[in-house]
Coordinates of C-alpha atoms and ligand atoms in Angstrom, one line a residue:
X1 CA 90.8 119.4 124.3
X2 CA 94.1 120.1 125.8
X3 CA 95.9 117.3 124.0
X4 CA 94.7 118.5 120.7
X5 CA 96.0 121.9 121.6
X6 CA 99.5 120.4 121.5
X7 CA 100.5 119.3 118.1
X8 CA 97.6 119.8 115.8
X9 CA 97.5 123.6 115.8
X10 CA 101.0 123.5 114.7
X11 CA 100.2 121.3 111.8
X12 CA 97.4 123.7 110.9
X13 CA 99.5 126.8 111.7
X14 CA 102.1 126.0 109.2
X15 CA 99.4 126.1 106.5
X16 CA 97.7 129.2 107.5
X17 CA 99.0 131.7 110.0
X18 CA 100.9 134.9 110.6
X19 CA 101.3 138.0 108.6
X20 CA 104.0 140.1 110.1
X21 CA 105.9 142.3 107.8
X22 CA 109.6 141.8 108.4
X23 CA 111.9 143.7 106.1
X24 CA 115.6 143.2 106.1
X25 CA 115.7 140.7 108.9
X26 CA 117.1 138.0 106.6
X27 CA 120.2 139.5 105.4
X28 CA 122.0 137.0 107.5
X29 CA 120.3 134.2 105.5
X30 CA 121.6 135.6 102.3
X31 CA 122.8 132.6 100.4
X32 CA 124.1 134.1 97.2
X33 CA 121.0 133.2 95.1
X34 CA 121.1 135.1 91.8
X35 CA 119.0 133.4 89.2
X36 CA 117.7 130.1 87.9
X37 CA 120.8 129.6 85.9
X38 CA 122.5 128.7 89.2
X39 CA 120.4 125.5 89.1
X40 CA 121.2 122.3 87.2
X41 CA 120.0 122.1 83.6
X42 CA 116.6 120.4 83.4
X43 CA 115.6 121.6 86.9
X44 CA 111.9 122.5 86.8
X45 CA 110.4 125.7 88.4
X46 CA 106.7 125.9 88.7
X47 CA 103.7 126.9 90.8
X48 CA 100.7 124.9 92.0
X49 CA 97.1 124.6 92.9
X50 CA 94.5 121.9 93.4
X51 CA 91.1 121.2 91.8
X52 CA 88.7 122.0 94.7
X53 CA 90.7 125.0 95.7
X54 CA 90.9 126.7 92.4
X55 CA 88.4 125.5 89.8
X56 CA 85.0 126.5 91.0
X57 CA 82.2 125.3 88.7
X58 CA 81.4 122.9 91.5
X59 CA 78.0 121.9 90.1
X60 CA 78.7 122.5 86.4
X61 CA 78.9 120.0 83.5
X62 CA 77.7 117.1 85.6
X63 CA 80.3 117.3 88.4
X64 CA 79.2 115.6 91.6
X65 CA 80.4 116.4 95.2
X66 CA 83.6 115.3 96.8
X67 CA 84.0 115.0 100.5
X68 CA 85.1 118.6 100.5
X69 CA 81.9 119.9 99.0
X70 CA 79.9 118.1 101.7
X71 CA 82.2 119.5 104.4
X72 CA 82.1 123.1 103.2
X73 CA 78.4 123.1 102.6
X74 CA 77.9 122.0 106.2
X75 CA 79.4 125.4 107.1
X76 CA 82.5 123.9 108.7
X77 CA 85.1 126.2 107.4
X78 CA 85.9 129.2 109.7
X79 CA 84.8 131.8 107.3
X80 CA 81.9 129.5 106.0
X81 CA 83.7 129.6 102.6
X82 CA 83.2 127.0 99.9
X83 CA 85.0 126.1 96.7
X84 CA 81.7 126.5 94.7
X85 CA 83.4 129.3 92.7
X86 CA 86.8 129.6 94.2
X87 CA 89.2 131.3 91.7
X88 CA 87.0 130.1 88.9
X89 CA 89.9 128.7 86.9
X90 CA 87.3 126.5 85.2
X91 CA 86.2 129.5 83.2
X92 CA 89.6 131.4 83.3
X93 CA 92.1 128.7 82.4
X94 CA 93.2 130.3 79.2
X95 CA 93.9 133.6 80.9
X96 CA 95.7 131.8 83.7
X97 CA 97.9 129.8 81.4
X98 CA 98.8 133.0 79.7
X99 CA 99.9 134.5 83.0
X100 CA 102.0 131.3 83.7
X101 CA 103.6 131.7 80.4
X102 CA 104.3 135.4 81.0
X103 CA 105.8 134.5 84.4
X104 CA 108.2 132.0 82.7
X105 CA 107.0 128.9 84.5
X106 CA 108.4 125.6 83.3
X107 CA 105.5 123.7 84.9
X108 CA 102.1 124.0 86.5
X109 CA 101.1 121.6 89.2
X110 CA 97.3 121.0 89.5
X111 CA 95.0 118.2 90.3
X112 CA 92.1 116.4 88.6
X113 CA 88.8 116.4 90.4
X114 CA 88.0 112.6 90.4
X115 CA 84.3 113.3 90.8
X116 CA 84.4 115.7 87.8
X117 CA 85.9 113.0 85.6
X118 CA 84.1 109.9 87.1
X119 CA 81.1 111.2 88.8
X120 CA 80.5 108.4 91.3
X121 CA 84.1 107.4 91.7
X122 CA 83.7 104.4 89.5
X123 CA 82.0 103.9 86.2
X124 CA 82.1 105.7 82.9
X125 CA 84.0 108.9 82.2
X126 CA 82.1 112.2 82.1
X127 CA 82.8 113.6 78.6
X128 CA 82.6 117.2 79.8
X129 CA 85.1 116.6 82.6
X130 CA 87.4 115.0 80.0
X131 CA 86.9 117.9 77.8
X132 CA 87.9 120.5 80.4
X133 CA 91.1 118.7 81.4
X134 CA 92.0 118.2 77.8
X135 CA 91.5 121.9 77.1
X136 CA 93.6 122.9 80.1
X137 CA 96.4 120.4 79.3
X138 CA 96.4 121.4 75.6
X139 CA 96.6 125.1 76.6
X140 CA 99.6 124.4 78.8
X141 CA 101.3 122.3 76.2
X142 CA 100.8 125.0 73.6
X143 CA 102.9 127.3 75.7
X144 CA 105.5 124.6 76.5
X145 CA 104.4 124.5 80.1
X146 CA 104.6 120.9 81.6
X147 CA 101.5 119.7 83.3
X148 CA 102.3 118.0 86.7
X149 CA 99.1 116.3 87.7
X150 CA 97.9 115.1 91.1
X151 CA 95.2 112.4 90.9
X152 CA 93.8 113.0 94.4
X153 CA 94.5 116.2 96.3
X154 CA 92.5 115.3 99.5
X155 CA 89.2 115.3 97.6
X156 CA 87.7 111.8 97.5
X157 CA 84.3 111.4 95.6
X158 CA 81.5 111.6 98.2
X159 CA 79.9 108.6 96.5
X160 CA 82.8 106.4 97.6
X161 CA 82.6 107.8 101.1
X162 CA 78.9 106.9 101.2
X163 CA 79.3 103.6 99.6
X164 CA 82.2 102.1 101.6
X165 CA 83.9 104.8 103.8
X166 CA 86.4 105.7 101.0
X167 CA 90.0 104.9 101.7
X168 CA 89.1 103.0 104.9
X169 CA 87.9 100.1 102.7
X170 CA 90.3 98.0 100.5
X171 CA 87.7 98.4 97.6
X172 CA 89.2 101.9 97.3
X173 CA 92.4 100.4 95.8
X174 CA 90.5 99.0 92.8
X175 CA 88.5 102.1 92.2
X176 CA 91.5 104.4 92.5
X177 CA 93.5 102.2 90.1
X178 CA 90.7 102.2 87.6
X179 CA 90.5 106.0 87.8
X180 CA 94.3 106.3 87.4
X181 CA 94.1 103.9 84.4
X182 CA 91.6 106.2 82.7
X183 CA 93.8 109.3 83.4
X184 CA 96.9 107.6 82.0
X185 CA 95.1 106.5 78.9
X186 CA 93.3 109.8 78.2
X187 CA 96.0 112.3 79.2
X188 CA 99.3 110.4 79.4
X189 CA 100.4 111.3 75.9
X190 CA 100.8 114.9 77.2
X191 CA 101.1 114.5 81.0
X192 CA 104.6 113.1 81.9
X193 CA 104.5 113.8 85.7
X194 CA 101.9 112.0 87.8
X195 CA 101.4 112.4 91.5
X196 CA 99.0 109.8 92.9
X197 CA 98.1 111.4 96.3
X198 CA 98.8 114.7 98.0
X199 CA 99.7 114.8 101.7
X200 CA 98.0 111.5 102.8
X201 CA 100.0 111.8 106.0
X202 CA 97.9 114.9 106.9
X203 CA 94.7 113.7 105.3
X204 CA 94.4 110.7 107.5
X205 CA 95.3 112.4 110.8
X206 CA 93.2 115.5 110.4
X207 CA 90.3 113.7 108.6
X208 CA 90.2 110.4 110.7
X209 CA 91.9 111.1 114.0
X210 CA 90.9 114.7 115.0
X211 CA 88.1 114.8 112.5
X212 CA 88.3 118.5 111.8
X213 CA 88.7 118.2 108.0
X214 CA 86.8 115.8 105.7
X215 CA 85.8 113.0 106.0
X216 CA 85.3 114.4 109.6
X217 CA 85.6 111.1 111.4
X218 CA 86.9 110.5 114.9
X219 CA 86.1 109.0 118.2
X220 CA 85.8 110.2 121.8
X221 CA 87.9 111.6 123.5
X222 CA 90.4 112.1 120.6
X223 CA 88.6 114.1 118.1
X224 CA 86.2 117.0 118.0
X225 CA 82.4 116.4 117.8
X226 CA 82.4 113.3 115.6
X227 CA 79.4 111.0 115.4
X228 CA 81.3 108.3 113.6
X229 CA 84.8 107.0 113.3
X230 CA 87.6 105.4 115.3
X231 CA 90.6 107.6 116.0
X232 CA 92.8 104.8 117.4
X233 CA 92.7 102.8 114.2
X234 CA 91.4 104.7 111.2
X235 CA 94.5 107.0 110.5
X236 CA 96.6 103.9 110.2
X237 CA 94.1 101.9 108.1
X238 CA 93.5 104.9 105.8
X239 CA 97.2 105.5 105.3
X240 CA 97.8 101.8 104.5
X241 CA 95.0 101.8 101.9
X242 CA 96.3 104.9 100.3
X243 CA 99.9 103.5 100.2
X244 CA 98.5 100.3 98.5
X245 CA 96.4 102.4 96.1
X246 CA 99.4 104.4 95.1
X247 CA 101.5 101.2 94.6
X248 CA 98.8 99.6 92.6
X249 CA 98.4 102.7 90.3
X250 CA 102.2 102.9 89.9
X251 CA 102.4 99.3 89.0
X252 CA 99.7 99.7 86.4
X253 CA 101.5 102.7 85.0
X254 CA 104.8 100.8 84.8
X255 CA 103.3 97.8 83.1
X256 CA 100.9 99.4 80.7
X257 CA 102.0 103.0 79.9
X258 CA 105.4 104.0 81.0
X259 CA 107.4 102.5 78.2
X260 CA 105.3 104.2 75.6
X261 CA 104.5 107.4 77.4
X262 CA 107.9 107.9 79.0
X263 CA 106.5 109.7 82.1
X264 CA 107.2 109.5 85.8
X265 CA 105.0 108.7 88.8
X266 CA 105.3 109.5 92.5
X267 CA 103.5 110.5 95.6
X268 CA 103.6 113.7 97.7
X269 CA 103.8 114.0 101.4
X270 CA 103.9 116.9 103.8
X271 CA 107.5 117.2 105.0
X272 CA 108.0 119.6 107.9
X273 CA 111.4 119.6 109.5
X274 CA 111.5 118.7 113.2
X275 CA 113.9 120.1 115.9
X276 CA 114.0 119.1 119.5
X277 CA 113.4 121.9 122.1
X278 CA 116.5 120.8 124.0
X279 CA 119.5 118.5 123.8
X280 CA 118.1 116.2 126.4
X281 CA 118.1 112.5 125.3
X282 CA 114.3 112.5 125.8
X283 CA 113.7 115.4 123.5
X284 CA 116.1 114.1 120.9
X285 CA 114.2 110.8 121.0
X286 CA 111.0 112.7 120.6
X287 CA 112.4 114.4 117.5
X288 CA 113.2 111.0 115.9
X289 CA 109.8 109.6 116.9
X290 CA 108.1 112.6 115.3
X291 CA 110.2 112.2 112.1
X292 CA 109.3 108.5 111.9
X293 CA 105.6 109.1 112.4
X294 CA 105.5 112.2 110.1
X295 CA 107.9 111.2 107.2
X296 CA 108.8 107.6 107.9
X297 CA 105.1 106.5 107.9
X298 CA 105.2 106.9 104.1
X299 CA 108.9 107.1 103.2
X300 CA 109.9 103.9 105.0
X301 CA 107.4 101.7 103.1
X302 CA 108.2 103.5 99.8
X303 CA 112.0 103.0 100.2
X304 CA 112.3 99.9 102.5
X305 CA 109.0 98.2 102.2
X306 CA 107.7 98.5 105.8
X307 CA 106.7 101.0 108.4
X308 CA 109.5 102.3 110.7
X309 CA 110.4 100.0 113.7
X310 CA 109.4 102.8 116.1
X311 CA 105.9 102.7 114.7
X312 CA 105.7 99.0 114.8
X313 CA 106.7 99.0 118.4
X314 CA 104.4 101.7 119.6
X315 CA 101.3 101.2 117.4
X316 CA 101.5 97.4 117.6
X317 CA 98.5 95.5 116.2
X318 CA 96.7 98.7 115.2
X319 CA 99.3 99.1 112.4
X320 CA 98.4 97.0 109.4
X321 CA 100.9 94.5 107.9
X322 CA 102.3 94.4 104.4
X323 CA 102.6 91.2 102.5
X324 CA 105.9 90.5 100.7
X325 CA 104.1 91.3 97.5
X326 CA 103.0 94.7 98.9
X327 CA 106.5 95.5 100.1
X328 CA 108.0 94.8 96.7
X329 CA 105.4 96.7 94.9
X330 CA 105.9 99.7 97.2
X331 CA 109.6 99.7 96.9
X332 CA 109.3 100.1 93.1
X333 CA 106.5 102.6 93.1
X334 CA 108.2 106.0 92.9
X335 CA 110.2 107.7 90.2
X336 CA 110.3 110.7 92.5
X337 CA 109.1 111.6 96.0
X338 CA 107.2 114.9 96.3
X339 CA 107.8 116.8 99.5
X340 CA 105.6 119.8 100.6
X341 CA 107.7 121.9 102.9
X342 CA 106.8 125.1 104.7
X343 CA 108.7 125.3 107.9
X344 CA 110.0 123.5 111.0
X345 CA 108.3 122.3 114.2
X346 CA 109.9 122.2 117.6
X347 CA 109.0 119.1 119.7
X348 CA 109.3 118.3 123.3
X349 CA 108.9 114.8 124.8
X350 CA 105.5 114.3 126.4
X351 CA 105.1 111.2 128.7
X352 CA 102.5 108.9 127.3
X353 CA 99.3 108.7 129.2
X354 CA 97.4 105.6 128.1
X355 CA 93.7 106.1 128.7
X356 CA 90.9 103.5 128.9
X357 CA 90.0 104.8 125.4
X358 CA 93.4 103.5 124.1
X359 CA 95.8 105.6 122.1
X360 CA 95.6 107.6 118.9
X361 CA 98.2 109.0 116.5
X362 CA 99.1 111.9 118.9
X363 CA 99.3 109.7 122.0
X364 CA 101.4 107.3 120.0
X365 CA 103.9 110.0 119.1
X366 CA 103.7 111.5 122.5
X367 CA 105.4 114.8 121.7
X368 CA 104.3 118.4 122.3
X369 CA 104.9 120.4 119.2
X370 CA 105.0 124.1 118.6
X371 CA 106.5 126.8 116.3
X372 CA 109.1 129.0 117.7
X373 CA 109.6 132.5 116.8
X374 CA 113.3 132.0 117.0
X375 CA 114.1 128.7 115.5
X376 CA 117.8 128.1 115.5
X377 CA 118.0 131.3 117.7
X378 CA 117.6 133.6 114.8
X379 CA 116.1 137.0 115.7
X380 CA 112.8 137.2 113.9
X381 CA 109.2 137.8 114.6
X382 CA 108.2 135.2 112.1
X383 CA 108.4 131.4 112.4
X384 CA 110.3 130.4 109.4
X385 CA 113.9 129.8 108.6
X386 CA 114.9 128.3 105.2
X387 CA 117.6 126.1 106.8
X388 CA 114.6 123.9 107.8
X389 CA 114.5 122.9 104.1
X390 CA 118.2 122.1 104.0
X391 CA 118.0 119.9 107.1
X392 CA 114.9 118.1 105.9
X393 CA 116.5 117.4 102.5
X394 CA 119.8 116.3 104.2
X395 CA 117.8 113.9 106.4
X396 CA 115.9 112.4 103.4
X397 CA 119.2 112.1 101.4
X398 CA 121.0 110.2 104.2
X399 CA 118.1 108.1 105.6
X400 CA 116.3 107.2 102.3
X401 CA 119.2 106.6 99.9
X402 CA 119.0 109.9 98.2
X403 CA 115.8 109.5 96.2
X404 CA 114.8 111.8 93.4
X405 CA 112.8 114.6 95.1
X406 CA 110.5 117.4 93.9
X407 CA 109.5 120.2 96.3
X408 CA 105.9 120.3 95.4
X409 CA 104.8 123.1 97.8
X410 CA 106.6 125.9 99.5
X411 CA 105.2 129.3 100.2
X412 CA 104.2 132.0 102.7
X413 CA 100.7 132.6 104.0
X414 CA 99.3 136.0 104.8
X415 CA 96.1 136.9 106.5
X416 CA 93.2 139.2 105.8
X417 CA 92.5 141.6 103.0
X418 CA 94.1 140.1 99.9
X419 CA 93.9 142.7 97.2
X420 CA 94.8 146.0 98.7
X421 CA 98.1 147.8 98.1
X422 CA 99.8 146.3 101.1
X423 CA 98.7 142.8 100.2
X424 CA 100.0 143.2 96.7
X425 CA 103.4 144.6 97.9
X426 CA 104.3 141.3 99.5
X427 CA 108.0 141.9 100.2
X428 CA 108.0 139.3 103.0
X429 CA 106.9 136.6 100.6
X430 CA 109.8 137.5 98.3
X431 CA 112.2 137.3 101.2
X432 CA 110.7 133.9 102.0
X433 CA 110.9 132.5 98.5
X434 CA 114.3 133.9 97.9
X435 CA 115.6 132.4 101.1
X436 CA 114.1 128.9 100.5
X437 CA 115.1 128.7 96.9
X438 CA 118.6 129.7 98.0
X439 CA 118.6 126.9 100.6
X440 CA 117.4 124.5 98.0
X441 CA 120.4 125.4 95.9
X442 CA 122.7 124.7 98.8
X443 CA 121.1 121.3 99.3
X444 CA 121.5 120.4 95.6
X445 CA 125.2 121.5 95.7
X446 CA 125.6 119.2 98.8
X447 CA 124.3 116.2 96.9
X448 CA 120.5 116.1 97.3
X449 CA 118.8 114.9 94.1
X450 CA 116.2 117.6 93.8
X451 CA 114.5 117.8 90.4
X452 CA 112.0 120.6 90.8
X453 CA 110.5 123.3 92.9
X454 CA 106.8 124.6 93.0
X455 CA 105.6 127.7 94.8
X456 CA 102.3 127.3 96.6
X457 CA 100.3 128.8 95.2
X458 CA 100.2 130.2 91.7
X459 CA 97.2 132.3 92.7
X460 CA 95.0 132.9 95.7
X461 CA 92.4 130.1 96.1
X462 CA 90.2 128.5 98.7
X463 CA 92.6 127.4 101.4
X464 CA 91.8 124.1 102.9
X465 CA 92.4 125.4 106.4
X466 CA 91.0 128.9 106.7
X467 CA 89.0 129.3 103.5
X468 CA 89.5 132.8 102.1
X469 CA 91.1 134.2 105.3
X470 CA 94.6 133.1 104.2
X471 CA 96.3 133.5 100.9
X472 CA 99.6 132.4 99.4
X473 CA 99.3 133.4 95.8
X474 CA 101.8 135.0 93.5
X475 CA 98.7 136.4 91.9
X476 CA 95.9 137.9 94.0
X477 CA 92.3 137.1 93.1
X478 CA 89.5 139.4 94.0
X479 CA 86.9 137.1 95.5
X480 CA 84.4 139.9 95.7
X481 CA 84.4 140.4 92.0
X482 CA 82.1 138.1 90.0
X483 CA 84.8 138.1 87.3
X484 CA 87.5 137.1 89.8
X485 CA 90.0 139.5 88.5
X486 CA 93.6 138.6 89.0
X487 CA 96.3 141.0 90.1
X488 CA 100.1 140.3 90.1
X489 CA 101.7 140.7 93.5
X490 CA 105.3 142.0 93.9
X491 CA 106.3 138.3 94.4
X492 CA 104.9 137.4 90.9
X493 CA 107.2 140.1 89.5
X494 CA 110.2 138.9 91.5
X495 CA 109.6 135.3 90.4
X496 CA 109.3 136.4 86.8
X497 CA 112.6 138.1 86.9
X498 CA 114.2 135.2 88.8
X499 CA 113.0 132.8 86.1
X500 CA 114.1 135.0 83.2
X501 CA 116.9 133.1 81.6
X502 CA 118.9 136.1 80.4
X503 CA 118.7 138.8 83.0
X504 CA 120.4 141.5 84.8
X505 CA 121.5 140.1 88.1
X506 CA 121.6 143.5 89.8
X507 CA 118.0 144.0 88.9
X508 CA 117.0 140.7 90.5
X509 CA 118.7 141.1 93.8
X510 CA 116.9 144.4 94.2
X511 CA 113.6 143.1 92.8
Ligands
LIG601 C1 81.2 120.9 119.3 O1 79.9 120.8 119.7 C2 79.5 121.7 120.7 C3 78.1 121.4 121.1 O2 77.3 121.2 120.0 C4 79.7 123.1 120.2 O3 79.4 124.0 121.2 C5 81.1 123.3 119.8 O4 81.3 124.5 119.2 C6 81.6 122.2 118.8 N1 83.0 122.3 118.5 C7 83.5 122.4 117.3 C8 84.9 122.5 117.2 O5 82.8 122.2 116.3
LIG602 C1 88.2 101.1 117.5 O1 88.7 99.9 117.0 C2 89.3 99.0 117.9 C3 89.9 97.8 117.2 O2 88.9 97.3 116.4 C4 88.3 98.7 119.0 O3 88.9 97.9 120.0 C5 87.7 99.9 119.6 O4 86.7 99.6 120.5 C6 87.2 100.8 118.6 N1 86.8 102.1 119.2 C7 85.7 102.7 118.9 C8 85.5 104.0 119.6 O5 84.9 102.3 118.1
LIG603 C1 85.4 142.0 100.0 O1 84.2 142.1 100.8 C2 84.5 142.1 102.2 C3 83.1 142.0 102.9 O2 82.2 142.9 102.3 C4 85.3 143.3 102.6 O3 85.5 143.3 103.9 C5 86.6 143.3 101.8 O4 87.2 144.5 102.0 C6 86.3 143.1 100.3 N1 87.6 142.8 99.6 C7 87.9 143.4 98.5 C8 89.2 142.9 97.9 O5 87.3 144.3 98.0
LIG604 C1 106.7 147.9 99.1 O1 107.0 147.8 100.5 C2 108.4 148.2 100.7 C3 108.7 147.8 102.1 O2 107.7 148.1 103.0 C4 108.6 149.6 100.4 O3 109.9 150.0 100.6 C5 108.2 149.8 98.9 O4 108.3 151.2 98.6 C6 106.8 149.3 98.6 N1 106.6 149.4 97.2 C7 105.4 149.8 96.7 C8 105.3 149.7 95.2 O5 104.5 150.2 97.4
LIG605 C1 126.5 117.8 103.2 O1 126.4 116.4 103.0 C2 127.3 115.7 103.9 C3 127.2 114.2 103.5 O2 125.8 113.8 103.6 C4 126.9 115.9 105.3 O3 127.8 115.3 106.2 C5 126.9 117.4 105.7 O4 126.4 117.6 107.0 C6 126.0 118.1 104.6 N1 126.0 119.6 104.9 C7 124.9 120.2 105.2 C8 125.1 121.7 105.4 O5 123.8 119.7 105.2

């Protein structure tokens, strides 16, 4: 569909495209970054993953399917890939934690598979699932690596989807809170950083408007080949339930655990930066509209207790209401806000065309979005520019009262063969990381309250868009090898020397 060709590919693109080797094109972006000692004391550097993408062992030790297992087994990923084995961290966690230690990571961000811990989404805990996560956490802690745990990284138990349509039903709030309760109780003595949900702002659009990722729901003419769903309402209902589930789990944590366990809780959203294609008032308004629908959809309720006025005006009665109780609960629900940032999107105003089918999220925003090769007019053949991070952080600082922020994902995708000499010598990824970490430092120096930074991803894994066609890892994983051998990329070596506390600065800048 033509309209889907507008914005959506860009949302997808940022997660998965391009592999153009650019060497030396970024000298103009040089921002004086030398080493981690330039960062404030206590700043945390890590790398990340998520359960379905890295664990494998999908049918082992009792684990039941999530909506991702169902989706991949229907052959819906472009390369027909699944997470059945993935990087097999389930069987390699000790080796992987050792690699993290050798790299000098302060922290590892990973997620729990809800349907490994509580097989049907509610009910008793699976002792073998409990055992696995205890082992992983204990291994991390034994090396002094902080576990930063996401409770739901887009992978809802299939049972809850079947039983009541997952996060479209308010029953989800109670089940999610009970699951969180078990996690705080079992692991909270060692886990001090909790993320309730990852990227709900993308999950609900791609899963419930366009329907091209699980739970694959949408309605004509908005989505692609859906038999069930309602694109005009479900993204908003789903996001609302997820916000209330987050707030409920956070309140439970505050009341029952936080004083004793002394941890922190937050939520993580995808945070692209948005630029207008021109200085025309229409395009500038389009930029703000996009920021409100993309970031404000979650940040406004979390900071101010309600959706942005732009959204209330445009979406009208399709946008659920918060009670006063909900608003107050939401405003007190984050010790930090997680932001996943990869790049910027250019937007152009697109006149709204209301159809007899109504309006979905994309019609509501009415922008055309795309990546530019030369964002901010920089000569490059690759659509990234680390100043997007500075601008996004500046916007969040000013608009949202300078909340504590953690960059939970940032990284560079590459396409194709992932273990050959060229794929291991990933100089462009080093340029990218160096540039973004340098921009992050400038934002901190300019007053943004950023507490941590995590590279996506620690190692190659099953990518949610593109399966095994794309990879972001500091470590490569040979997916053809039944042992899933890991190989350090040049970027792993660079990050290691960057993180080394006492190091020769000359050596770092020439990696
Ligand atoms: C949608 O269904 C049609 C007809 O079955 C098929 O040809 C097409 O490839 C499908 N599109 C997607 C994106 O799955
Ligand atoms: C979606 O829900 C709205 C509001 O309940 C309703 O008016 C509309 O007919 C539904 N659309 C579909 C395709 O079911
Ligand atoms: C893995 O197998 C595929 C298909 O046989 C092949 O094209 C690719 O080169 C192999 N990759 C590695 C890393 O050996
Ligand atoms: C890696 O690539 C860079 C740039 O293409 C090249 O200068 C360097 O020699 C390569 N290093 C290795 C180990 O292949
Ligand atoms: C630094 O912060 C000030 C105050 O928020 C702002 O006016 C200025 O634009 C910021 N500079 C950059 C480069 O973001």
